[in-house]
mmCIF file of C-alpha atoms and ligand atoms in Angstrom:
data_model
loop_
_atom_site.group_PDB
_atom_site.id
_atom_site.type_symbol
_atom_site.label_atom_id
_atom_site.label_comp_id
_atom_site.label_asym_id
_atom_site.label_seq_id
_atom_site.Cartn_x
_atom_site.Cartn_y
_atom_site.Cartn_z
ATOM 1 C CA UNK A 1 -0.131 0.078 -0.030
ATOM 2 C CA UNK A 2 2.712 2.594 1.131
ATOM 3 C CA UNK A 3 4.808 1.817 -2.339
ATOM 4 C CA UNK A 4 2.030 2.242 -4.389
ATOM 5 C CA UNK A 5 1.201 5.800 -2.691
ATOM 6 C CA UNK A 6 5.177 6.498 -3.252
ATOM 7 C CA UNK A 7 4.574 5.599 -7.027
ATOM 8 C CA UNK A 8 1.733 7.809 -7.346
ATOM 9 C CA UNK A 9 2.833 10.257 -5.664
ATOM 10 C CA UNK A 10 6.200 10.765 -7.237
ATOM 11 C CA UNK A 11 4.884 10.022 -11.028
ATOM 12 C CA UNK A 12 2.035 13.277 -10.102
ATOM 13 C CA UNK A 13 4.958 16.169 -9.629
ATOM 14 C CA UNK A 14 7.360 17.412 -12.474
ATOM 15 C CA UNK A 15 11.105 17.765 -11.050
ATOM 16 C CA UNK A 16 10.943 21.325 -10.475
ATOM 17 C CA UNK A 17 8.187 21.205 -8.598
ATOM 18 C CA UNK A 18 9.729 18.423 -7.128
ATOM 19 C CA UNK A 19 12.568 20.682 -5.938
ATOM 20 C CA UNK A 20 10.201 23.070 -4.225
ATOM 21 C CA UNK A 21 8.431 20.684 -2.447
ATOM 22 C CA UNK A 22 11.939 19.523 -0.698
ATOM 23 C CA UNK A 23 12.681 23.029 -0.043
ATOM 24 C CA UNK A 24 9.210 23.796 1.387
ATOM 25 C CA UNK A 25 9.566 20.296 3.586
ATOM 26 C CA UNK A 26 12.743 21.650 5.327
ATOM 27 C CA UNK A 27 10.882 24.294 7.549
ATOM 28 C CA UNK A 28 7.857 23.377 9.735
ATOM 29 C CA UNK A 29 4.724 23.395 7.158
ATOM 30 C CA UNK A 30 1.133 24.899 8.644
ATOM 31 C CA UNK A 31 -0.320 21.795 9.822
ATOM 32 C CA UNK A 32 -4.183 22.990 8.925
ATOM 33 C CA UNK A 33 -4.427 25.040 5.707
ATOM 34 C CA UNK A 34 -7.798 26.946 5.118
ATOM 35 C CA UNK A 35 -8.749 28.068 1.489
ATOM 36 C CA UNK A 36 -11.497 30.508 0.343
ATOM 37 C CA UNK A 37 -11.536 29.209 -3.232
ATOM 38 C CA UNK A 38 -12.976 32.245 -4.841
ATOM 39 C CA UNK A 39 -13.281 33.820 -8.524
ATOM 40 C CA UNK A 40 -14.424 30.762 -10.493
ATOM 41 C CA UNK A 41 -16.991 33.280 -11.970
ATOM 42 C CA UNK A 42 -14.804 36.059 -12.922
ATOM 43 C CA UNK A 43 -12.556 33.357 -14.366
ATOM 44 C CA UNK A 44 -15.581 32.344 -17.016
ATOM 45 C CA UNK A 45 -16.219 35.881 -17.386
ATOM 46 C CA UNK A 46 -12.849 36.406 -18.969
ATOM 47 C CA UNK A 47 -13.411 33.497 -21.413
ATOM 48 C CA UNK A 48 -16.579 34.636 -22.349
ATOM 49 C CA UNK A 49 -17.786 31.191 -20.562
ATOM 50 C CA UNK A 50 -21.051 30.695 -18.030
ATOM 51 C CA UNK A 51 -19.960 31.406 -14.518
ATOM 52 C CA UNK A 52 -20.413 27.406 -13.898
ATOM 53 C CA UNK A 53 -17.346 26.423 -16.647
ATOM 54 C CA UNK A 54 -15.444 28.377 -13.501
ATOM 55 C CA UNK A 55 -16.651 26.205 -10.968
ATOM 56 C CA UNK A 56 -15.894 23.111 -12.844
ATOM 57 C CA UNK A 57 -12.533 24.271 -13.627
ATOM 58 C CA UNK A 58 -12.291 24.843 -9.760
ATOM 59 C CA UNK A 59 -12.848 21.527 -9.388
ATOM 60 C CA UNK A 60 -9.828 20.074 -10.999
ATOM 61 C CA UNK A 61 -7.591 23.069 -9.038
ATOM 62 C CA UNK A 62 -9.201 21.184 -5.941
ATOM 63 C CA UNK A 63 -7.829 17.840 -7.032
ATOM 64 C CA UNK A 64 -4.246 18.955 -7.679
ATOM 65 C CA UNK A 65 -4.183 21.019 -4.297
ATOM 66 C CA UNK A 66 -5.312 17.926 -2.440
ATOM 67 C CA UNK A 67 -3.181 15.892 -3.598
ATOM 68 C CA UNK A 68 0.068 18.317 -2.867
ATOM 69 C CA UNK A 69 -1.496 18.980 0.791
ATOM 70 C CA UNK A 70 -1.439 14.920 0.734
ATOM 71 C CA UNK A 71 2.138 15.424 -0.349
ATOM 72 C CA UNK A 72 3.215 17.117 2.113
ATOM 73 C CA UNK A 73 2.244 15.278 4.960
ATOM 74 C CA UNK A 74 -0.310 18.385 5.938
ATOM 75 C CA UNK A 75 -2.747 17.484 8.826
ATOM 76 C CA UNK A 76 -5.962 18.837 7.590
ATOM 77 C CA UNK A 77 -6.922 20.851 4.386
ATOM 78 C CA UNK A 78 -10.456 22.929 4.631
ATOM 79 C CA UNK A 79 -11.831 24.356 1.681
ATOM 80 C CA UNK A 80 -14.866 26.678 1.603
ATOM 81 C CA UNK A 81 -17.070 25.623 -1.288
ATOM 82 C CA UNK A 82 -20.147 26.703 -0.378
ATOM 83 C CA UNK A 83 -21.634 29.759 2.125
ATOM 84 C CA UNK A 84 -24.587 29.913 3.957
ATOM 85 C CA UNK A 85 -25.098 33.223 1.988
ATOM 86 C CA UNK A 86 -24.322 31.607 -1.424
ATOM 87 C CA UNK A 87 -28.296 30.346 -1.828
ATOM 88 C CA UNK A 88 -28.749 34.148 -3.036
ATOM 89 C CA UNK A 89 -27.103 33.328 -6.020
ATOM 90 C CA UNK A 90 -29.294 32.022 -8.972
ATOM 91 C CA UNK A 91 -30.957 28.923 -8.936
ATOM 92 C CA UNK A 92 -28.820 27.470 -12.005
ATOM 93 C CA UNK A 93 -25.973 28.500 -10.361
ATOM 94 C CA UNK A 94 -26.967 27.402 -6.779
ATOM 95 C CA UNK A 95 -27.366 23.984 -8.210
ATOM 96 C CA UNK A 96 -24.554 23.521 -10.246
ATOM 97 C CA UNK A 97 -22.319 23.603 -7.350
ATOM 98 C CA UNK A 98 -24.332 21.591 -5.328
ATOM 99 C CA UNK A 99 -23.729 19.138 -7.835
ATOM 100 C CA UNK A 100 -20.003 19.521 -7.725
ATOM 101 C CA UNK A 101 -19.325 17.418 -4.468
ATOM 102 C CA UNK A 102 -21.117 14.574 -6.226
ATOM 103 C CA UNK A 103 -18.971 15.145 -9.691
ATOM 104 C CA UNK A 104 -15.614 15.525 -7.542
ATOM 105 C CA UNK A 105 -16.021 12.475 -5.385
ATOM 106 C CA UNK A 106 -17.528 10.626 -8.249
ATOM 107 C CA UNK A 107 -14.314 10.744 -9.824
ATOM 108 C CA UNK A 108 -11.919 10.943 -7.329
ATOM 109 C CA UNK A 109 -13.210 9.124 -4.224
ATOM 110 C CA UNK A 110 -11.003 6.072 -5.164
ATOM 111 C CA UNK A 111 -8.055 8.810 -5.698
ATOM 112 C CA UNK A 112 -8.746 9.382 -1.782
ATOM 113 C CA UNK A 113 -9.055 6.322 -0.498
ATOM 114 C CA UNK A 114 -5.733 5.224 -2.612
ATOM 115 C CA UNK A 115 -4.160 8.248 -1.148
ATOM 116 C CA UNK A 116 -5.312 7.931 2.841
ATOM 117 C CA UNK A 117 -7.282 10.848 2.712
ATOM 118 C CA UNK A 118 -10.144 11.245 5.318
ATOM 119 C CA UNK A 119 -12.968 13.325 4.136
ATOM 120 C CA UNK A 120 -15.037 15.541 6.719
ATOM 121 C CA UNK A 121 -17.499 18.333 6.361
ATOM 122 C CA UNK A 122 -18.504 21.496 8.006
ATOM 123 C CA UNK A 123 -21.446 22.837 7.504
ATOM 124 C CA UNK A 124 -25.806 22.589 7.783
ATOM 125 C CA UNK A 125 -26.195 19.141 6.266
ATOM 126 C CA UNK A 126 -30.359 19.980 6.576
ATOM 127 C CA UNK A 127 -31.293 21.788 3.404
ATOM 128 C CA UNK A 128 -28.645 20.064 1.194
ATOM 129 C CA UNK A 129 -30.075 18.559 -1.433
ATOM 130 C CA UNK A 130 -30.361 14.757 -0.616
ATOM 131 C CA UNK A 131 -28.127 13.833 -3.698
ATOM 132 C CA UNK A 132 -25.154 16.185 -2.408
ATOM 133 C CA UNK A 133 -25.040 14.905 1.015
ATOM 134 C CA UNK A 134 -25.550 11.314 0.249
ATOM 135 C CA UNK A 135 -22.387 11.390 -2.130
ATOM 136 C CA UNK A 136 -20.210 13.790 0.590
ATOM 137 C CA UNK A 137 -21.576 11.033 3.273
ATOM 138 C CA UNK A 138 -20.459 8.271 1.634
ATOM 139 C CA UNK A 139 -17.095 10.014 1.303
ATOM 140 C CA UNK A 140 -16.798 10.500 4.715
ATOM 141 C CA UNK A 141 -17.890 7.040 5.312
ATOM 142 C CA UNK A 142 -15.574 5.075 2.894
ATOM 143 C CA UNK A 143 -12.484 7.213 4.395
ATOM 144 C CA UNK A 144 -13.317 7.216 8.308
ATOM 145 C CA UNK A 145 -10.852 4.589 8.927
ATOM 146 C CA UNK A 146 -7.806 6.775 6.799
ATOM 147 C CA UNK A 147 -5.423 8.401 8.849
ATOM 148 C CA UNK A 148 -3.797 10.673 6.455
ATOM 149 C CA UNK A 149 -4.693 14.310 5.115
ATOM 150 C CA UNK A 150 -8.263 15.554 6.424
ATOM 151 C CA UNK A 151 -9.726 17.239 3.584
ATOM 152 C CA UNK A 152 -12.325 19.056 5.101
ATOM 153 C CA UNK A 153 -15.099 20.571 2.788
ATOM 154 C CA UNK A 154 -17.172 24.085 3.821
ATOM 155 C CA UNK A 155 -20.550 23.210 2.381
ATOM 156 C CA UNK A 156 -23.502 25.152 3.275
ATOM 157 C CA UNK A 157 -21.320 26.623 5.857
ATOM 158 C CA UNK A 158 -21.171 30.185 7.876
ATOM 159 C CA UNK A 159 -19.428 30.906 10.946
ATOM 160 C CA UNK A 160 -21.920 33.435 12.223
ATOM 161 C CA UNK A 161 -24.620 30.607 12.591
ATOM 162 C CA UNK A 162 -22.026 27.874 13.821
ATOM 163 C CA UNK A 163 -21.041 30.073 16.571
ATOM 164 C CA UNK A 164 -25.067 31.291 17.198
ATOM 165 C CA UNK A 165 -25.653 27.494 17.236
ATOM 166 C CA UNK A 166 -22.957 26.682 19.796
ATOM 167 C CA UNK A 167 -23.794 29.019 22.202
ATOM 168 C CA UNK A 168 -27.422 27.398 22.040
ATOM 169 C CA UNK A 169 -25.962 23.955 22.878
ATOM 170 C CA UNK A 170 -23.676 25.660 26.102
ATOM 171 C CA UNK A 171 -27.215 26.853 27.012
ATOM 172 C CA UNK A 172 -28.853 23.673 26.804
ATOM 173 C CA UNK A 173 -26.280 21.814 28.961
ATOM 174 C CA UNK A 174 -25.880 24.408 31.398
ATOM 175 C CA UNK A 175 -29.556 24.484 31.602
ATOM 176 C CA UNK A 176 -29.574 20.386 31.833
ATOM 177 C CA UNK A 177 -27.069 20.472 34.640
ATOM 178 C CA UNK A 178 -24.245 18.929 32.056
ATOM 179 C CA UNK A 179 -21.986 21.774 32.937
ATOM 180 C CA UNK A 180 -21.701 24.611 35.227
ATOM 181 C CA UNK A 181 -20.389 28.625 34.291
ATOM 182 C CA UNK A 182 -17.034 28.192 35.241
ATOM 183 C CA UNK A 183 -16.686 25.068 32.754
ATOM 184 C CA UNK A 184 -17.109 27.758 30.182
ATOM 185 C CA UNK A 185 -13.576 27.997 28.373
ATOM 186 C CA UNK A 186 -12.360 28.653 24.963
ATOM 187 C CA UNK A 187 -11.381 25.139 24.572
ATOM 188 C CA UNK A 188 -14.699 23.798 25.772
ATOM 189 C CA UNK A 189 -16.444 26.376 23.571
ATOM 190 C CA UNK A 190 -13.859 25.147 20.250
ATOM 191 C CA UNK A 191 -15.765 21.467 21.285
ATOM 192 C CA UNK A 192 -19.285 22.777 20.303
ATOM 193 C CA UNK A 193 -18.329 24.140 16.761
ATOM 194 C CA UNK A 194 -18.522 22.351 13.923
ATOM 195 C CA UNK A 195 -14.766 21.956 13.454
ATOM 196 C CA UNK A 196 -14.862 20.065 17.037
ATOM 197 C CA UNK A 197 -12.070 18.042 17.126
ATOM 198 C CA UNK A 198 -9.699 19.969 14.254
ATOM 199 C CA UNK A 199 -6.578 22.228 15.313
ATOM 200 C CA UNK A 200 -7.358 26.110 14.141
ATOM 201 C CA UNK A 201 -5.879 27.075 10.803
ATOM 202 C CA UNK A 202 -2.136 28.349 10.609
ATOM 203 C CA UNK A 203 -2.671 29.699 7.333
ATOM 204 C CA UNK A 204 -5.773 30.862 5.481
ATOM 205 C CA UNK A 205 -5.417 31.274 1.694
ATOM 206 C CA UNK A 206 -8.032 33.788 -0.527
ATOM 207 C CA UNK A 207 -7.817 33.979 -4.048
ATOM 208 C CA UNK A 208 -9.206 36.767 -6.351
ATOM 209 C CA UNK A 209 -7.969 39.352 -5.024
ATOM 210 C CA UNK A 210 -11.252 39.690 -2.012
ATOM 211 C CA UNK A 211 -9.647 40.882 1.295
ATOM 212 C CA UNK A 212 -12.614 39.893 3.003
ATOM 213 C CA UNK A 213 -13.371 36.842 5.034
ATOM 214 C CA UNK A 214 -16.984 36.000 3.801
ATOM 215 C CA UNK A 215 -18.169 34.425 7.401
ATOM 216 C CA UNK A 216 -15.408 31.949 7.700
ATOM 217 C CA UNK A 217 -14.579 30.694 10.633
ATOM 218 C CA UNK A 218 -14.534 33.581 12.335
ATOM 219 C CA UNK A 219 -13.546 32.388 15.568
ATOM 220 C CA UNK A 220 -10.876 29.417 14.282
ATOM 221 C CA UNK A 221 -9.016 32.220 12.454
ATOM 222 C CA UNK A 222 -8.215 34.414 15.291
ATOM 223 C CA UNK A 223 -4.586 33.652 15.103
ATOM 224 C CA UNK A 224 -4.107 32.521 11.590
ATOM 225 C CA UNK A 225 -1.462 33.664 9.359
ATOM 226 C CA UNK A 226 -3.172 35.135 6.181
ATOM 227 C CA UNK A 227 -2.083 35.147 2.596
ATOM 228 C CA UNK A 228 -4.359 36.694 -0.460
ATOM 229 C CA UNK A 229 -3.324 36.611 -3.972
ATOM 230 C CA UNK A 230 -5.300 38.001 -6.919
ATOM 231 C CA UNK A 231 -4.719 34.877 -8.829
ATOM 232 C CA UNK A 232 -8.588 33.106 -9.778
ATOM 233 C CA UNK A 233 -9.255 29.938 -8.249
ATOM 234 C CA UNK A 234 -8.905 28.193 -11.239
ATOM 235 C CA UNK A 235 -5.738 29.458 -11.923
ATOM 236 C CA UNK A 236 -4.194 28.930 -8.435
ATOM 237 C CA UNK A 237 -1.312 26.386 -9.080
ATOM 238 C CA UNK A 238 0.741 24.228 -7.104
ATOM 239 C CA UNK A 239 3.534 26.390 -7.319
ATOM 240 C CA UNK A 240 1.201 29.393 -5.760
ATOM 241 C CA UNK A 241 0.414 26.896 -2.908
ATOM 242 C CA UNK A 242 4.214 26.335 -2.397
ATOM 243 C CA UNK A 243 4.603 30.392 -2.427
ATOM 244 C CA UNK A 244 1.645 30.599 0.575
ATOM 245 C CA UNK A 245 3.296 27.952 2.140
ATOM 246 C CA UNK A 246 6.486 29.442 2.258
ATOM 247 C CA UNK A 247 4.900 33.060 2.810
ATOM 248 C CA UNK A 248 4.188 31.006 5.644
ATOM 249 C CA UNK A 249 7.153 30.078 7.071
ATOM 250 C CA UNK A 250 8.493 33.400 7.049
ATOM 251 C CA UNK A 251 6.187 34.528 9.306
ATOM 252 C CA UNK A 252 6.971 35.498 12.899
ATOM 253 C CA UNK A 253 3.783 33.972 14.738
ATOM 254 C CA UNK A 254 3.686 35.763 18.308
ATOM 255 C CA UNK A 255 0.218 35.243 19.637
ATOM 256 C CA UNK A 256 0.580 38.070 22.104
ATOM 257 C CA UNK A 257 3.640 37.354 23.241
ATOM 258 C CA UNK A 258 7.271 38.910 22.114
HETATM 259 C C1 IPE B 301 -15.661 30.918 -6.155
HETATM 260 O O1 IPE B 301 -16.152 31.809 -6.796
HETATM 261 C C2 IPE B 301 -16.856 29.870 -5.535
HETATM 262 C C3 IPE B 301 -17.958 30.061 -4.827
HETATM 263 C C4 IPE B 301 -18.421 31.150 -4.161
HETATM 264 C C5 IPE B 301 -19.178 28.564 -4.251
HETATM 265 P P1 IPE B 301 -17.249 33.052 -7.633
HETATM 266 O O2 IPE B 301 -18.038 32.134 -7.540
HETATM 267 O O3 IPE B 301 -17.660 33.730 -6.252
HETATM 268 O O4 IPE B 301 -16.350 33.363 -8.514
HETATM 269 P P2 IPE B 301 -16.115 35.164 -8.320
HETATM 270 O O5 IPE B 301 -15.837 35.532 -7.265
HETATM 271 O O6 IPE B 301 -18.091 35.517 -8.637
HETATM 272 O O7 IPE B 301 -15.450 35.434 -9.545
HETATM 273 C C1 IPE B 302 -16.501 32.718 -0.700
HETATM 274 O O1 IPE B 302 -16.927 33.570 -1.481
HETATM 275 C C2 IPE B 302 -17.721 31.639 -0.373
HETATM 276 C C3 IPE B 302 -16.863 30.725 -1.195
HETATM 277 C C4 IPE B 302 -15.568 30.921 -1.706
HETATM 278 C C5 IPE B 302 -17.419 29.476 -0.841
HETATM 279 P P1 IPE B 302 -18.022 34.211 -1.687
HETATM 280 O O2 IPE B 302 -17.565 35.039 -3.505
HETATM 281 O O3 IPE B 302 -19.765 34.064 -1.725
HETATM 282 O O4 IPE B 302 -17.614 35.569 -1.394
HETATM 283 P P2 IPE B 302 -18.236 37.331 -1.283
HETATM 284 O O5 IPE B 302 -19.615 37.377 -1.856
HETATM 285 O O6 IPE B 302 -17.150 37.813 -2.423
HETATM 286 O O7 IPE B 302 -17.937 38.035 0.008
HETATM 287 MG MG1 MG B 303 -16.664 35.115 -5.397
#
């Protein structure tokens, strides 16, 4: 199995890229990388294509970035795929976006299984179409015993709603006597969020030139390093990914200290 994975990794990157990878591996890597994959619509518009063509192209980048993250032994990769605000888009686009997980997993799930990737999801399952949810749940189930990269999809995810829901759960547990006031801490509160069990992101990447969070992981990003690029998501390459990690490695994280 291990040999199989090694072969797969080696043939998947050019020697130039391999060299950059080796260089990056010399220094500590971010353990959790989160990405706001933005700019698909503009990428398509630039080519006079429908917006969904950009989403389709973006899916290929998800595959490339996942492979590389896995190769780098990154522990967690969280990808913002659909926000609770994205329902505001035209129905046709929403339908397409919610078909992508199926399309992606339908094609690449065997690869993810072979690559020892564990699929996870954060976000509201309730109002997702059945076909979207069952594709994601199948992937989660098929990869649950894997021990490699955690590929965490933020799907129908919104951070403010997540925080409010956590507060309601805390209140309930308080009222029913499961916990008392003194037990309410940052560490405990984190366990009530959808990201329970995951570490906070060390590095946040957002593509397409937008410099905002768009309701993404507001609690979890408190001490994350941010890296923004004008590159549109469908144009985002392995080299850009390595560039972001190299930038992270040059940051001095102080967490409020000196
Ligand atoms: C990111 O690309 C994909 C999602 C938000 C689902 P966009 O669709 O937001 O592309 P732009 O920002 O309009 O270019
Ligand atoms: C953020 O991108 C959501 C995802 C990438 C899934 P948007 O394109 O929806 O964000 P805004 O509307 O520009 O803030
Ligand atoms: Mg956008």
